[in-house]
PDB file of C-alpha atoms in Angstrom:
ATOM      1  CA  MET A   1     -12.718 -72.574  13.684  1.00 65.00           C
ATOM      2  CA  ASP A   2     -11.426 -68.941  14.364  1.00 80.00           C
ATOM      3  CA  LEU A   3     -12.699 -67.813  18.090  1.00 87.00           C
ATOM      4  CA  GLU A   4     -11.511 -63.956  19.100  1.00 92.00           C
ATOM      5  CA  LEU A   5     -10.825 -63.012  22.322  1.00 93.00           C
ATOM      6  CA  ARG A   6     -13.092 -59.856  21.728  1.00 94.00           C
ATOM      7  CA  GLN A   7     -15.539 -62.715  21.581  1.00 94.00           C
ATOM      8  CA  LEU A   8     -14.976 -63.982  24.728  1.00 95.00           C
ATOM      9  CA  ARG A   9     -14.649 -60.525  26.538  1.00 94.00           C
ATOM     10  CA  CYS A  10     -17.765 -59.428  25.126  1.00 95.00           C
ATOM     11  CA  LEU A  11     -19.854 -62.665  26.743  1.00 94.00           C
ATOM     12  CA  VAL A  12     -18.299 -62.089  29.738  1.00 94.00           C
ATOM     13  CA  ALA A  13     -18.902 -58.759  29.849  1.00 94.00           C
ATOM     14  CA  ILE A  14     -22.562 -59.021  29.040  1.00 94.00           C
ATOM     15  CA  VAL A  15     -22.816 -61.558  31.797  1.00 93.00           C
ATOM     16  CA  ASP A  16     -21.266 -59.275  34.566  1.00 92.00           C
ATOM     17  CA  GLU A  17     -22.988 -56.159  33.768  1.00 91.00           C
ATOM     18  CA  GLY A  18     -26.503 -57.789  32.993  1.00 90.00           C
ATOM     19  CA  THR A  19     -27.660 -55.985  29.855  1.00 90.00           C
ATOM     20  CA  PHE A  20     -26.239 -54.954  26.370  1.00 92.00           C
ATOM     21  CA  THR A  21     -26.238 -51.707  27.028  1.00 91.00           C
ATOM     22  CA  ASP A  22     -24.334 -51.821  29.990  1.00 92.00           C
ATOM     23  CA  ALA A  23     -21.514 -54.595  28.816  1.00 93.00           C
ATOM     24  CA  ALA A  24     -21.365 -51.742  25.358  1.00 93.00           C
ATOM     25  CA  HIS A  25     -20.600 -49.063  28.435  1.00 93.00           C
ATOM     26  CA  ALA A  26     -18.137 -51.412  30.084  1.00 92.00           C
ATOM     27  CA  LEU A  27     -16.141 -52.320  26.518  1.00 93.00           C
ATOM     28  CA  GLY A  28     -16.105 -48.699  25.650  1.00 93.00           C
ATOM     29  CA  VAL A  29     -18.239 -50.066  22.176  1.00 94.00           C
ATOM     30  CA  SER A  30     -21.255 -49.327  20.844  1.00 94.00           C
ATOM     31  CA  GLN A  31     -24.351 -51.593  21.666  1.00 93.00           C
ATOM     32  CA  ALA A  32     -25.068 -52.762  18.076  1.00 94.00           C
ATOM     33  CA  ALA A  33     -21.137 -53.964  18.281  1.00 95.00           C
ATOM     34  CA  VAL A  34     -21.913 -55.850  21.222  1.00 94.00           C
ATOM     35  CA  SER A  35     -24.866 -57.631  19.472  1.00 94.00           C
ATOM     36  CA  ARG A  36     -22.695 -58.213  16.444  1.00 94.00           C
ATOM     37  CA  THR A  37     -19.969 -59.768  18.578  1.00 95.00           C
ATOM     38  CA  LEU A  38     -22.161 -62.059  20.277  1.00 94.00           C
ATOM     39  CA  ALA A  39     -24.211 -62.718  16.905  1.00 94.00           C
ATOM     40  CA  SER A  40     -21.073 -64.062  15.502  1.00 94.00           C
ATOM     41  CA  PHE A  41     -19.710 -65.845  18.929  1.00 94.00           C
ATOM     42  CA  GLU A  42     -22.902 -67.678  18.457  1.00 93.00           C
ATOM     43  CA  GLN A  43     -22.869 -68.332  14.904  1.00 93.00           C
ATOM     44  CA  ALA A  44     -18.986 -69.914  15.213  1.00 92.00           C
ATOM     45  CA  LEU A  45     -20.029 -72.094  17.936  1.00 93.00           C
ATOM     46  CA  GLY A  46     -23.444 -72.929  16.300  1.00 92.00           C
ATOM     47  CA  VAL A  47     -25.108 -72.824  20.081  1.00 94.00           C
ATOM     48  CA  ARG A  48     -27.119 -70.430  21.871  1.00 94.00           C
ATOM     49  CA  LEU A  49     -24.999 -68.937  24.572  1.00 95.00           C
ATOM     50  CA  LEU A  50     -27.730 -66.426  25.971  1.00 94.00           C
ATOM     51  CA  ARG A  51     -31.299 -66.216  26.419  1.00 92.00           C
ATOM     52  CA  ARG A  52     -32.762 -62.659  26.341  1.00 87.00           C
ATOM     53  CA  THR A  53     -36.224 -60.825  27.000  1.00 81.00           C
ATOM     54  CA  SER A  54     -36.982 -57.607  27.400  1.00 73.00           C
ATOM     55  CA  ARG A  55     -36.216 -57.683  30.638  1.00 76.00           C
ATOM     56  CA  SER A  56     -33.499 -59.571  31.318  1.00 82.00           C
ATOM     57  CA  VAL A  57     -30.083 -61.794  29.736  1.00 90.00           C
ATOM     58  CA  THR A  58     -29.224 -65.205  31.413  1.00 92.00           C
ATOM     59  CA  PRO A  59     -26.901 -67.544  30.420  1.00 93.00           C
ATOM     60  CA  THR A  60     -27.907 -70.592  28.962  1.00 94.00           C
ATOM     61  CA  SER A  61     -26.470 -74.004  30.288  1.00 93.00           C
ATOM     62  CA  THR A  62     -23.924 -74.162  27.571  1.00 94.00           C
ATOM     63  CA  GLY A  63     -23.388 -70.653  28.440  1.00 92.00           C
ATOM     64  CA  LEU A  64     -22.579 -70.600  31.708  1.00 93.00           C
ATOM     65  CA  ARG A  65     -20.150 -73.731  30.832  1.00 94.00           C
ATOM     66  CA  VAL A  66     -18.589 -71.454  28.352  1.00 95.00           C
ATOM     67  CA  VAL A  67     -18.833 -67.921  30.592  1.00 94.00           C
ATOM     68  CA  ALA A  68     -16.645 -70.541  33.062  1.00 94.00           C
ATOM     69  CA  ARG A  69     -14.031 -71.286  30.443  1.00 94.00           C
ATOM     70  CA  ALA A  70     -13.995 -67.834  28.934  1.00 94.00           C
ATOM     71  CA  ARG A  71     -13.022 -66.426  32.427  1.00 94.00           C
ATOM     72  CA  ARG A  72      -9.752 -68.667  32.615  1.00 93.00           C
ATOM     73  CA  VAL A  73      -8.632 -68.013  29.439  1.00 94.00           C
ATOM     74  CA  LEU A  74      -8.939 -64.534  29.898  1.00 92.00           C
ATOM     75  CA  ALA A  75      -7.225 -64.632  32.868  1.00 91.00           C
ATOM     76  CA  GLU A  76      -4.087 -67.076  31.339  1.00 89.00           C
ATOM     77  CA  VAL A  77      -4.071 -64.171  28.347  1.00 91.00           C
ATOM     78  CA  ASP A  78      -3.566 -61.751  31.015  1.00 87.00           C
ATOM     79  CA  ASP A  79      -0.794 -63.639  32.781  1.00 79.00           C
ATOM     80  CA  LEU A  80       0.996 -64.415  29.274  1.00 82.00           C
ATOM     81  CA  VAL A  81       0.926 -60.241  28.583  1.00 81.00           C
ATOM     82  CA  LEU A  82       2.026 -59.340  32.358  1.00 74.00           C
ATOM     83  CA  ASP A  83       5.084 -62.532  32.006  1.00 72.00           C
ATOM     84  CA  ALA A  84       5.858 -61.089  28.650  1.00 71.00           C
ATOM     85  CA  THR A  85       6.160 -57.387  29.507  1.00 71.00           C
ATOM     86  CA  SER A  86       6.901 -57.376  33.509  1.00 64.00           C
ATOM     87  CA  GLY A  87      10.589 -56.905  32.331  1.00 61.00           C
ATOM     88  CA  HIS A  88      12.474 -56.278  35.627  1.00 63.00           C
ATOM     89  CA  ALA A  89       9.483 -56.644  37.913  1.00 79.00           C
ATOM     90  CA  HIS A  90       9.338 -60.548  38.220  1.00 85.00           C
ATOM     91  CA  LEU A  91      11.760 -63.100  38.134  1.00 92.00           C
ATOM     92  CA  ARG A  92      11.376 -66.842  38.403  1.00 94.00           C
ATOM     93  CA  ILE A  93      14.673 -68.771  39.447  1.00 97.00           C
ATOM     94  CA  GLY A  94      14.019 -72.754  39.219  1.00 96.00           C
ATOM     95  CA  TYR A  95      16.072 -75.689  40.811  1.00 96.00           C
ATOM     96  CA  ALA A  96      15.618 -79.190  40.516  1.00 92.00           C
ATOM     97  CA  TRP A  97      15.968 -80.426  44.547  1.00 88.00           C
ATOM     98  CA  SER A  98      17.730 -78.079  46.852  1.00 90.00           C
ATOM     99  CA  ALA A  99      17.820 -74.305  45.386  1.00 93.00           C
ATOM    100  CA  LEU A 100      21.009 -72.787  47.185  1.00 95.00           C
ATOM    101  CA  GLY A 101      20.901 -74.745  50.303  1.00 93.00           C
ATOM    102  CA  ARG A 102      22.411 -72.511  53.168  1.00 95.00           C
ATOM    103  CA  HIS A 103      22.836 -69.731  50.627  1.00 96.00           C
ATOM    104  CA  THR A 104      19.031 -69.847  49.640  1.00 97.00           C
ATOM    105  CA  LEU A 105      17.541 -67.309  52.332  1.00 96.00           C
ATOM    106  CA  PRO A 106      20.271 -64.936  52.461  1.00 96.00           C
ATOM    107  CA  PHE A 107      19.979 -64.570  48.556  1.00 97.00           C
ATOM    108  CA  GLN A 108      16.250 -64.350  49.105  1.00 97.00           C
ATOM    109  CA  ARG A 109      16.762 -61.647  51.756  1.00 97.00           C
ATOM    110  CA  ARG A 110      19.536 -59.987  49.815  1.00 97.00           C
ATOM    111  CA  TRP A 111      17.878 -59.703  46.889  1.00 97.00           C
ATOM    112  CA  SER A 112      14.899 -57.919  48.351  1.00 95.00           C
ATOM    113  CA  ARG A 113      16.824 -55.339  49.796  1.00 95.00           C
ATOM    114  CA  ALA A 114      19.131 -54.930  47.037  1.00 95.00           C
ATOM    115  CA  HIS A 115      16.625 -55.297  44.052  1.00 93.00           C
ATOM    116  CA  PRO A 116      13.301 -54.380  45.496  1.00 92.00           C
ATOM    117  CA  GLU A 117      11.561 -53.754  41.981  1.00 88.00           C
ATOM    118  CA  THR A 118      12.072 -56.993  41.038  1.00 91.00           C
ATOM    119  CA  ASP A 119       9.857 -59.706  42.664  1.00 91.00           C
ATOM    120  CA  LEU A 120      11.744 -62.635  43.191  1.00 95.00           C
ATOM    121  CA  HIS A 121      10.190 -66.358  43.260  1.00 95.00           C
ATOM    122  CA  LEU A 122      11.747 -69.575  43.473  1.00 97.00           C
ATOM    123  CA  VAL A 123      10.358 -72.404  41.690  1.00 95.00           C
ATOM    124  CA  ARG A 124      11.078 -75.983  41.914  1.00 94.00           C
ATOM    125  CA  VAL A 125      10.743 -78.344  38.658  1.00 93.00           C
ATOM    126  CA  ASN A 126      12.218 -81.358  38.524  1.00 90.00           C
ATOM    127  CA  SER A 127      13.823 -81.495  35.099  1.00 91.00           C
ATOM    128  CA  ALA A 128      17.183 -81.375  33.380  1.00 90.00           C
ATOM    129  CA  THR A 129      17.027 -77.369  33.374  1.00 94.00           C
ATOM    130  CA  SER A 130      15.160 -77.307  36.093  1.00 94.00           C
ATOM    131  CA  GLY A 131      12.452 -75.777  34.550  1.00 94.00           C
ATOM    132  CA  LEU A 132      14.441 -73.176  32.102  1.00 93.00           C
ATOM    133  CA  GLY A 133      13.612 -75.235  28.822  1.00 92.00           C
ATOM    134  CA  GLU A 134      10.024 -75.502  29.950  1.00 91.00           C
ATOM    135  CA  GLY A 135       9.607 -71.846  30.311  1.00 87.00           C
ATOM    136  CA  VAL A 136       8.252 -72.391  33.950  1.00 90.00           C
ATOM    137  CA  CYS A 137      11.507 -70.011  34.925  1.00 93.00           C
ATOM    138  CA  ASP A 138      13.770 -67.258  33.789  1.00 93.00           C
ATOM    139  CA  LEU A 139      16.905 -68.446  35.238  1.00 96.00           C
ATOM    140  CA  ALA A 140      17.829 -72.003  36.950  1.00 97.00           C
ATOM    141  CA  VAL A 141      20.167 -73.231  39.590  1.00 97.00           C
ATOM    142  CA  VAL A 142      21.437 -76.824  38.156  1.00 96.00           C
ATOM    143  CA  ARG A 143      24.367 -79.202  39.399  1.00 95.00           C
ATOM    144  CA  ARG A 144      25.586 -80.320  36.064  1.00 91.00           C
ATOM    145  CA  PRO A 145      26.617 -79.232  32.822  1.00 92.00           C
ATOM    146  CA  LEU A 146      23.815 -78.279  30.677  1.00 91.00           C
ATOM    147  CA  ASP A 147      24.767 -79.594  26.684  1.00 88.00           C
ATOM    148  CA  ASP A 148      21.747 -77.584  25.143  1.00 89.00           C
ATOM    149  CA  ARG A 149      23.075 -75.027  23.005  1.00 91.00           C
ATOM    150  CA  ARG A 150      20.168 -72.844  23.648  1.00 93.00           C
ATOM    151  CA  PHE A 151      21.606 -72.017  26.988  1.00 96.00           C
ATOM    152  CA  GLU A 152      24.796 -70.137  28.784  1.00 96.00           C
ATOM    153  CA  SER A 153      25.830 -71.269  32.404  1.00 96.00           C
ATOM    154  CA  ALA A 154      28.060 -70.335  34.735  1.00 97.00           C
ATOM    155  CA  ILE A 155      29.679 -71.760  38.003  1.00 97.00           C
ATOM    156  CA  VAL A 156      28.956 -69.487  40.767  1.00 97.00           C
ATOM    157  CA  GLY A 157      30.265 -72.108  43.734  1.00 97.00           C
ATOM    158  CA  LEU A 158      31.179 -75.503  45.130  1.00 97.00           C
ATOM    159  CA  GLU A 159      29.607 -78.148  47.075  1.00 97.00           C
ATOM    160  CA  ARG A 160      30.658 -80.754  49.111  1.00 96.00           C
ATOM    161  CA  ARG A 161      29.540 -84.562  47.688  1.00 97.00           C
ATOM    162  CA  LEU A 162      27.269 -86.591  50.610  1.00 97.00           C
ATOM    163  CA  CYS A 163      26.331 -89.699  51.210  1.00 97.00           C
ATOM    164  CA  ALA A 164      22.673 -89.832  52.346  1.00 97.00           C
ATOM    165  CA  MET A 165      21.624 -92.645  54.544  1.00 97.00           C
ATOM    166  CA  ALA A 166      19.561 -94.005  57.407  1.00 98.00           C
ATOM    167  CA  SER A 167      19.979 -92.840  60.635  1.00 97.00           C
ATOM    168  CA  ASP A 168      20.715 -96.691  61.984  1.00 97.00           C
ATOM    169  CA  ASP A 169      22.739 -97.660  59.002  1.00 96.00           C
ATOM    170  CA  PRO A 170      26.111 -98.731  60.286  1.00 95.00           C
ATOM    171  CA  LEU A 171      28.307 -96.167  58.030  1.00 96.00           C
ATOM    172  CA  ALA A 172      26.446 -93.859  59.970  1.00 96.00           C
ATOM    173  CA  ARG A 173      28.801 -93.939  62.773  1.00 95.00           C
ATOM    174  CA  ARG A 174      31.629 -92.985  60.962  1.00 96.00           C
ATOM    175  CA  ARG A 175      32.090 -89.053  60.549  1.00 96.00           C
ATOM    176  CA  SER A 176      32.769 -89.620  56.592  1.00 97.00           C
ATOM    177  CA  VAL A 177      32.786 -92.364  54.136  1.00 97.00           C
ATOM    178  CA  ARG A 178      34.439 -93.179  51.049  1.00 96.00           C
ATOM    179  CA  LEU A 179      33.393 -94.122  47.468  1.00 95.00           C
ATOM    180  CA  ALA A 180      34.595 -97.693  48.231  1.00 95.00           C
ATOM    181  CA  ASP A 181      32.507 -98.119  51.374  1.00 95.00           C
ATOM    182  CA  LEU A 182      29.493 -97.537  48.587  1.00 94.00           C
ATOM    183  CA  ALA A 183      30.469 -99.982  46.364  1.00 90.00           C
ATOM    184  CA  GLY A 184      28.062-103.224  47.460  1.00 87.00           C
ATOM    185  CA  ARG A 185      25.273-100.904  48.234  1.00 93.00           C
ATOM    186  CA  THR A 186      22.002 -99.987  45.927  1.00 95.00           C
ATOM    187  CA  LEU A 187      22.133 -96.196  44.757  1.00 95.00           C
ATOM    188  CA  LEU A 188      19.211 -94.332  44.205  1.00 95.00           C
ATOM    189  CA  VAL A 189      19.815 -91.903  41.604  1.00 94.00           C
ATOM    190  CA  ASP A 190      17.655 -89.448  39.456  1.00 93.00           C
ATOM    191  CA  ARG A 191      19.063 -89.722  36.308  1.00 89.00           C
ATOM    192  CA  ARG A 192      17.530 -86.363  34.421  1.00 88.00           C
ATOM    193  CA  THR A 193      18.553 -84.080  37.379  1.00 89.00           C
ATOM    194  CA  GLY A 194      21.388 -85.613  39.643  1.00 87.00           C
ATOM    195  CA  THR A 195      24.861 -85.387  39.765  1.00 90.00           C
ATOM    196  CA  THR A 196      25.481 -89.355  40.962  1.00 90.00           C
ATOM    197  CA  THR A 197      26.402 -92.100  38.188  1.00 86.00           C
ATOM    198  CA  ALA A 198      27.967 -95.352  38.569  1.00 85.00           C
ATOM    199  CA  ASP A 199      30.900 -93.994  36.535  1.00 87.00           C
ATOM    200  CA  LEU A 200      32.091 -92.180  39.858  1.00 91.00           C
ATOM    201  CA  TRP A 201      33.465 -95.904  40.977  1.00 92.00           C
ATOM    202  CA  PRO A 202      35.696 -98.064  39.233  1.00 90.00           C
ATOM    203  CA  PRO A 203      34.127-100.614  36.592  1.00 88.00           C
ATOM    204  CA  ASP A 204      34.859-103.416  39.049  1.00 87.00           C
ATOM    205  CA  SER A 205      33.555-102.141  42.155  1.00 89.00           C
ATOM    206  CA  ARG A 206      30.320 -99.993  41.034  1.00 90.00           C
ATOM    207  CA  PRO A 207      27.117 -99.917  43.268  1.00 93.00           C
ATOM    208  CA  ALA A 208      23.968-101.465  41.879  1.00 92.00           C
ATOM    209  CA  THR A 209      21.766 -98.358  41.137  1.00 93.00           C
ATOM    210  CA  GLU A 210      17.944 -97.921  40.996  1.00 94.00           C
ATOM    211  CA  ASP A 211      15.811 -95.128  39.629  1.00 94.00           C
ATOM    212  CA  ILE A 212      13.831 -92.311  41.427  1.00 92.00           C
ATOM    213  CA  HIS A 213      12.689 -88.988  40.364  1.00 89.00           C
ATOM    214  CA  ASP A 214      11.484 -87.043  43.199  1.00 90.00           C
ATOM    215  CA  VAL A 215      13.548 -85.843  47.007  1.00 92.00           C
ATOM    216  CA  ASP A 216      10.977 -86.759  48.997  1.00 93.00           C
ATOM    217  CA  ASP A 217      10.489 -90.303  47.684  1.00 95.00           C
ATOM    218  CA  TRP A 218      14.459 -90.441  47.808  1.00 96.00           C
ATOM    219  CA  LEU A 219      14.363 -89.820  51.536  1.00 96.00           C
ATOM    220  CA  THR A 220      11.584 -91.838  52.148  1.00 96.00           C
ATOM    221  CA  VAL A 221      13.406 -94.977  50.781  1.00 96.00           C
ATOM    222  CA  ILE A 222      16.639 -94.018  52.438  1.00 97.00           C
ATOM    223  CA  ALA A 223      15.259 -94.165  55.565  1.00 97.00           C
ATOM    224  CA  THR A 224      14.190 -97.388  55.504  1.00 96.00           C
ATOM    225  CA  GLY A 225      17.730 -98.407  54.883  1.00 95.00           C
ATOM    226  CA  ARG A 226      17.529-100.396  51.509  1.00 94.00           C
ATOM    227  CA  SER A 227      19.248 -98.023  49.818  1.00 96.00           C
ATOM    228  CA  VAL A 228      21.556 -95.003  50.002  1.00 97.00           C
ATOM    229  CA  GLY A 229      22.120 -91.726  47.887  1.00 96.00           C
ATOM    230  CA  MET A 230      24.541 -89.215  47.314  1.00 96.00           C
ATOM    231  CA  THR A 231      23.379 -85.672  46.426  1.00 96.00           C
ATOM    232  CA  ALA A 232      25.071 -82.113  46.830  1.00 96.00           C
ATOM    233  CA  GLU A 233      25.609 -80.485  50.242  1.00 96.00           C
ATOM    234  CA  ALA A 234      22.229 -78.152  49.722  1.00 96.00           C
ATOM    235  CA  THR A 235      20.490 -81.281  50.064  1.00 96.00           C
ATOM    236  CA  ALA A 236      21.543 -81.583  53.313  1.00 96.00           C
ATOM    237  CA  ASN A 237      20.224 -78.170  54.625  1.00 95.00           C
ATOM    238  CA  GLN A 238      17.213 -77.861  52.463  1.00 93.00           C
ATOM    239  CA  TYR A 239      15.967 -81.269  53.584  1.00 94.00           C
ATOM    240  CA  PRO A 240      16.960 -82.779  57.094  1.00 94.00           C
ATOM    241  CA  ARG A 241      14.649 -85.794  57.575  1.00 95.00           C
ATOM    242  CA  PRO A 242      14.181 -87.496  60.597  1.00 95.00           C
ATOM    243  CA  GLY A 243      15.907 -91.102  60.297  1.00 96.00           C
ATOM    244  CA  VAL A 244      18.156 -89.963  57.715  1.00 97.00           C
ATOM    245  CA  VAL A 245      21.632 -88.445  58.340  1.00 98.00           C
ATOM    246  CA  TYR A 246      24.253 -86.973  55.610  1.00 98.00           C
ATOM    247  CA  ARG A 247      28.048 -87.908  55.585  1.00 98.00           C
ATOM    248  CA  PRO A 248      30.789 -86.371  53.693  1.00 97.00           C
ATOM    249  CA  VAL A 249      32.381 -88.532  51.009  1.00 97.00           C
ATOM    250  CA  ARG A 250      35.989 -87.666  51.345  1.00 96.00           C
ATOM    251  CA  ASP A 251      37.157 -88.735  48.028  1.00 94.00           C
ATOM    252  CA  GLY A 252      34.137 -87.494  46.211  1.00 92.00           C
ATOM    253  CA  GLU A 253      34.882 -84.463  44.042  1.00 93.00           C
ATOM    254  CA  PRO A 254      32.696 -81.275  44.893  1.00 95.00           C
ATOM    255  CA  ILE A 255      29.480 -80.435  42.875  1.00 96.00           C
ATOM    256  CA  ALA A 256      29.518 -77.386  40.830  1.00 96.00           C
ATOM    257  CA  VAL A 257      26.360 -74.968  41.339  1.00 97.00           C
ATOM    258  CA  ARG A 258      25.675 -73.189  38.074  1.00 97.00           C
ATOM    259  CA  LEU A 259      23.297 -70.343  37.189  1.00 98.00           C
ATOM    260  CA  ALA A 260      21.736 -70.967  33.486  1.00 97.00           C
ATOM    261  CA  TRP A 261      19.717 -68.948  31.412  1.00 97.00           C
ATOM    262  CA  TRP A 262      18.710 -68.425  27.929  1.00 94.00           C
ATOM    263  CA  LYS A 263      21.164 -67.292  25.422  1.00 93.00           C
ATOM    264  CA  ASP A 264      19.280 -65.457  23.008  1.00 91.00           C
ATOM    265  CA  ASP A 265      17.133 -64.132  25.865  1.00 87.00           C
ATOM    266  CA  PRO A 266      18.698 -63.209  29.080  1.00 91.00           C
ATOM    267  CA  HIS A 267      16.387 -61.924  31.648  1.00 92.00           C
ATOM    268  CA  PRO A 268      17.802 -58.482  32.669  1.00 91.00           C
ATOM    269  CA  ALA A 269      18.298 -59.500  36.238  1.00 93.00           C
ATOM    270  CA  THR A 270      20.953 -62.194  35.002  1.00 95.00           C
ATOM    271  CA  GLN A 271      24.154 -60.451  36.009  1.00 96.00           C
ATOM    272  CA  ALA A 272      23.090 -59.198  39.353  1.00 96.00           C
ATOM    273  CA  VAL A 273      21.960 -62.618  40.553  1.00 97.00           C
ATOM    274  CA  LEU A 274      24.840 -63.949  38.599  1.00 97.00           C
ATOM    275  CA  GLU A 275      27.402 -61.962  40.959  1.00 97.00           C
ATOM    276  CA  LEU A 276      25.374 -62.325  44.158  1.00 97.00           C
ATOM    277  CA  LEU A 277      25.395 -65.850  44.420  1.00 97.00           C
ATOM    278  CA  THR A 278      28.839 -65.538  43.397  1.00 97.00           C
ATOM    279  CA  THR A 279      29.605 -63.741  46.249  1.00 97.00           C
ATOM    280  CA  LEU A 280      27.250 -65.900  48.513  1.00 97.00           C
ATOM    281  CA  TYR A 281      29.221 -68.867  47.518  1.00 96.00           C
ATOM    282  CA  ARG A 282      32.769 -67.102  48.344  1.00 94.00           C
ATOM    283  CA  GLU A 283      31.867 -66.002  51.334  1.00 90.00           C
ATOM    284  CA  THR A 284      31.424 -69.364  52.750  1.00 74.00           C
TER     285      THR A 284
END
């Protein structure tokens, strides 16, 4: 069955305008064209959508359901067209856990001042590409290399590696910790998006690991004292949590923050974002 958008628009127009004549005027076509389009729609579906009398046109019970769905489909199509043709007008930047940490707000404010013509949205998507591969965003902030050849990326800055632990953990009394201090602990890791793996430790002193997939769940478990976590500095800035403290890992390598984009279809604002983020990380 091949349905057409003009059939959906025709049905919605008839219901909204109340008559075939008014619907034809709203659509800019003849009344006969409206009648033919509706008839072809009902024939394709095999159901009656409207009750027609000499005085009124009202939806059948099936028609009410179809009209509701038709409105949603048409709205989605409008959004699709806007998204595909917006160019510089909209910019969505995805991230998995912690956006840009302390640089998040300065980035948003500087961007709005320098590029008022481009509406910026930060979108949290907990996937390996921070929503880039899923089409949810135009650019993505990631903290580990992307092996997918469809994407290009560039390092915009470095962040310290921190250990997150319960506030009453014995290690919380220290100003910093070492990797060896965590060897006998259970480490919560997000294998899809995280930067922490057991490979950071020697084979004979690796901590136990437990998978987790959401930053809120991660913090909730850590607060109980049952496990600890390691994360980029941005997480501590963006997710302060009662019962959880963050301590620097002295011998943990810094984490590279990358901006990623589609290789064959970069957003027009990519270079401007790259330059601004690099500047922000360089300033502090």
